[in-house]
C-alpha positions as a LaTeX table, in Angstrom:
\begin{tabular}{lrrr}
\hline
Residue & $x$ (\AA) & $y$ (\AA) & $z$ (\AA) \\
\hline
Val1 & 110.91 & 89.17 & 111.68 \\
Asn2 & 109.86 & 85.49 & 111.40 \\
Arg3 & 107.48 & 85.53 & 114.33 \\
Ser4 & 105.62 & 88.90 & 113.21 \\
Glu5 & 101.93 & 88.59 & 113.31 \\
Pro6 & 100.16 & 89.74 & 111.25 \\
Leu7 & 102.76 & 89.53 & 108.53 \\
Leu8 & 104.82 & 92.63 & 107.89 \\
Glu9 & 103.81 & 94.50 & 104.87 \\
His10 & 106.07 & 97.70 & 105.12 \\
Leu11 & 109.52 & 97.95 & 106.16 \\
Lys12 & 111.69 & 101.18 & 106.20 \\
Leu13 & 115.33 & 100.90 & 106.22 \\
Ala14 & 116.88 & 104.27 & 107.34 \\
Gly15 & 120.66 & 104.44 & 107.35 \\
Thr16 & 120.95 & 100.92 & 108.75 \\
Pro17 & 124.38 & 99.76 & 109.40 \\
Met18 & 123.30 & 96.23 & 108.06 \\
Lys19 & 124.97 & 94.75 & 104.98 \\
Ala20 & 122.94 & 94.22 & 101.88 \\
Leu21 & 123.25 & 90.32 & 102.33 \\
Asp22 & 121.74 & 90.51 & 105.79 \\
Ile23 & 118.92 & 92.67 & 104.48 \\
Val24 & 118.13 & 90.03 & 101.89 \\
Arg25 & 118.02 & 87.30 & 104.59 \\
Cys26 & 115.43 & 89.42 & 106.26 \\
Leu27 & 113.48 & 90.07 & 103.06 \\
Arg28 & 113.30 & 86.32 & 102.36 \\
Ser29 & 111.31 & 85.95 & 105.55 \\
Leu30 & 108.95 & 88.61 & 104.39 \\
Pro31 & 107.10 & 87.23 & 101.34 \\
Gly32 & 103.99 & 89.61 & 102.01 \\
Leu33 & 105.92 & 92.84 & 101.96 \\
Lys34 & 104.08 & 95.37 & 99.84 \\
Lys35 & 106.05 & 98.68 & 100.49 \\
Leu36 & 109.76 & 98.86 & 101.15 \\
Ser37 & 111.48 & 102.19 & 101.95 \\
Ile38 & 115.16 & 102.53 & 101.59 \\
Gln39 & 117.16 & 105.62 & 102.80 \\
Arg40 & 120.83 & 106.25 & 103.08 \\
Leu41 & 121.81 & 102.56 & 102.56 \\
Lys42 & 125.45 & 102.13 & 102.10 \\
Asp43 & 125.21 & 99.00 & 99.79 \\
Ala44 & 121.93 & 99.94 & 98.04 \\
Asp45 & 123.28 & 98.60 & 94.69 \\
Ala46 & 123.62 & 95.06 & 96.10 \\
Leu47 & 120.07 & 95.22 & 97.60 \\
Phe48 & 118.71 & 96.52 & 94.37 \\
Ser49 & 120.29 & 93.82 & 92.44 \\
Ala50 & 118.78 & 91.07 & 94.84 \\
Leu51 & 115.40 & 92.72 & 94.05 \\
Ile52 & 115.54 & 92.30 & 90.24 \\
Ile53 & 113.19 & 89.76 & 88.93 \\
Asn54 & 114.94 & 87.69 & 86.59 \\
Ala55 & 112.68 & 86.17 & 84.06 \\
Ser56 & 112.96 & 84.81 & 80.49 \\
Asp57 & 110.54 & 83.98 & 77.70 \\
Asp58 & 110.61 & 80.28 & 76.95 \\
Ala59 & 109.66 & 78.89 & 73.48 \\
Ser60 & 105.83 & 79.02 & 74.29 \\
Gly61 & 106.09 & 82.73 & 75.29 \\
Ala62 & 105.45 & 81.92 & 78.90 \\
Lys63 & 107.61 & 83.54 & 81.63 \\
Ser64 & 110.07 & 81.02 & 83.51 \\
Phe65 & 112.01 & 82.37 & 86.44 \\
Leu66 & 115.75 & 82.01 & 86.59 \\
Ser67 & 115.79 & 82.37 & 90.40 \\
Asn68 & 113.94 & 79.76 & 92.44 \\
Ala69 & 112.03 & 82.41 & 94.73 \\
Pro70 & 111.89 & 85.89 & 93.80 \\
Leu71 & 112.51 & 88.30 & 96.71 \\
Cys72 & 109.49 & 90.19 & 97.89 \\
Pro73 & 107.04 & 88.72 & 95.33 \\
Arg74 & 104.41 & 91.12 & 96.46 \\
Leu75 & 106.07 & 94.29 & 96.39 \\
Glu76 & 103.84 & 97.12 & 95.00 \\
Phe77 & 105.63 & 100.32 & 96.43 \\
Leu78 & 109.15 & 101.25 & 96.34 \\
Asp79 & 110.46 & 104.48 & 98.32 \\
Val80 & 114.18 & 105.37 & 97.60 \\
Ala81 & 116.22 & 108.15 & 98.83 \\
Asp82 & 119.84 & 109.10 & 98.55 \\
Ala83 & 120.84 & 106.06 & 96.22 \\
Ser84 & 122.37 & 108.08 & 93.61 \\
Lys85 & 125.32 & 105.81 & 93.23 \\
Ser86 & 123.05 & 102.85 & 92.24 \\
Ile87 & 120.79 & 104.46 & 89.56 \\
Asp88 & 121.40 & 101.85 & 86.77 \\
Thr89 & 120.80 & 99.03 & 88.99 \\
Leu90 & 117.68 & 100.85 & 90.35 \\
Ala91 & 116.31 & 101.20 & 86.89 \\
Arg92 & 116.68 & 97.58 & 86.06 \\
Leu93 & 114.94 & 96.70 & 89.24 \\
Val94 & 112.12 & 99.04 & 88.42 \\
Val95 & 111.78 & 97.69 & 84.78 \\
Ser96 & 111.87 & 94.17 & 85.94 \\
Arg97 & 109.21 & 94.72 & 88.50 \\
Cys98 & 106.90 & 96.74 & 86.28 \\
Ser99 & 107.06 & 94.25 & 83.50 \\
Ile100 & 105.50 & 91.27 & 85.45 \\
Ala101 & 102.09 & 90.13 & 85.56 \\
Val102 & 102.56 & 86.45 & 85.70 \\
Glu103 & 102.08 & 83.43 & 87.73 \\
Asn104 & 104.98 & 81.31 & 88.79 \\
Lys105 & 104.01 & 77.77 & 89.30 \\
Arg106 & 106.04 & 75.94 & 91.70 \\
Gln107 & 105.69 & 72.32 & 93.42 \\
Gly108 & 102.02 & 72.18 & 92.46 \\
Gly109 & 101.17 & 75.56 & 93.73 \\
Thr110 & 100.92 & 78.97 & 92.21 \\
Glu111 & 102.82 & 82.09 & 93.50 \\
Thr112 & 101.62 & 85.33 & 91.94 \\
Leu113 & 104.09 & 87.97 & 91.59 \\
Thr114 & 102.87 & 91.53 & 91.98 \\
Arg115 & 103.67 & 94.39 & 89.59 \\
Leu116 & 105.46 & 97.38 & 90.91 \\
Lys117 & 102.61 & 100.08 & 91.01 \\
Lys118 & 104.39 & 103.01 & 92.52 \\
Ile119 & 108.00 & 104.19 & 93.10 \\
Glu120 & 108.81 & 107.54 & 94.90 \\
Leu121 & 112.35 & 109.03 & 94.59 \\
Asp122 & 114.35 & 111.98 & 95.73 \\
Thr123 & 114.17 & 114.59 & 93.14 \\
His124 & 117.57 & 114.01 & 91.73 \\
Ile125 & 117.10 & 110.40 & 91.19 \\
Ala126 & 113.67 & 110.90 & 89.60 \\
Ser127 & 114.94 & 113.18 & 87.16 \\
Arg128 & 117.66 & 110.85 & 85.88 \\
Leu129 & 115.32 & 108.02 & 85.76 \\
Lys130 & 112.64 & 109.76 & 83.92 \\
Ser131 & 115.00 & 110.25 & 81.14 \\
Asp132 & 115.42 & 106.37 & 80.74 \\
Pro133 & 113.32 & 105.04 & 77.83 \\
Ser134 & 112.58 & 101.78 & 79.61 \\
Ile135 & 111.28 & 103.70 & 82.57 \\
Ala136 & 109.16 & 105.97 & 80.51 \\
Asp137 & 107.66 & 102.74 & 79.02 \\
Cys138 & 106.79 & 101.57 & 82.39 \\
Val139 & 105.11 & 104.95 & 83.34 \\
Ser140 & 103.13 & 104.73 & 80.02 \\
Arg141 & 101.93 & 101.28 & 81.25 \\
Gly142 & 100.65 & 102.57 & 84.57 \\
Leu143 & 103.57 & 102.81 & 87.00 \\
Gln144 & 103.51 & 105.85 & 89.23 \\
Leu145 & 106.76 & 107.78 & 89.58 \\
Ser146 & 106.70 & 110.49 & 92.21 \\
Glu147 & 109.42 & 112.84 & 93.51 \\
Gln148 & 110.02 & 113.81 & 97.02 \\
Ile149 & 112.43 & 116.21 & 98.53 \\
Thr150 & 114.63 & 114.48 & 100.74 \\
Ile151 & 116.39 & 116.35 & 103.75 \\
Ile152 & 119.19 & 114.41 & 105.32 \\
\hline
\end{tabular}
């Protein structure tokens, strides 16, 4: 992963036996990743938690980041299948990623965080997420939420 040229922009994880911590380590090496596909991942909840952008408003109204370097800062597209046990964490991930449109200034440089533009989910997960008011707000602000039929 570290030696990939050009930088990897799309990664598909399908039924991998890797633990979430190992996947997070790999994703740290992929700051240019734009599309992440996750299918049949045993520990999806831990991976979704690691992908949540933790930001808070400071007194000036500017966003400050609670973690030093957000995982996959350029992520625009998320494809998730068979993760029904992790719906609450997935919802928090989606809301955190669709709410950002800020620049994080670090050590004299600027790292732009990209807003999540599209999420593709299997029908069961999509129907449950659509009923979440926070997700509906993201959709009203431009997030594309599409459904797919997953055959496993």
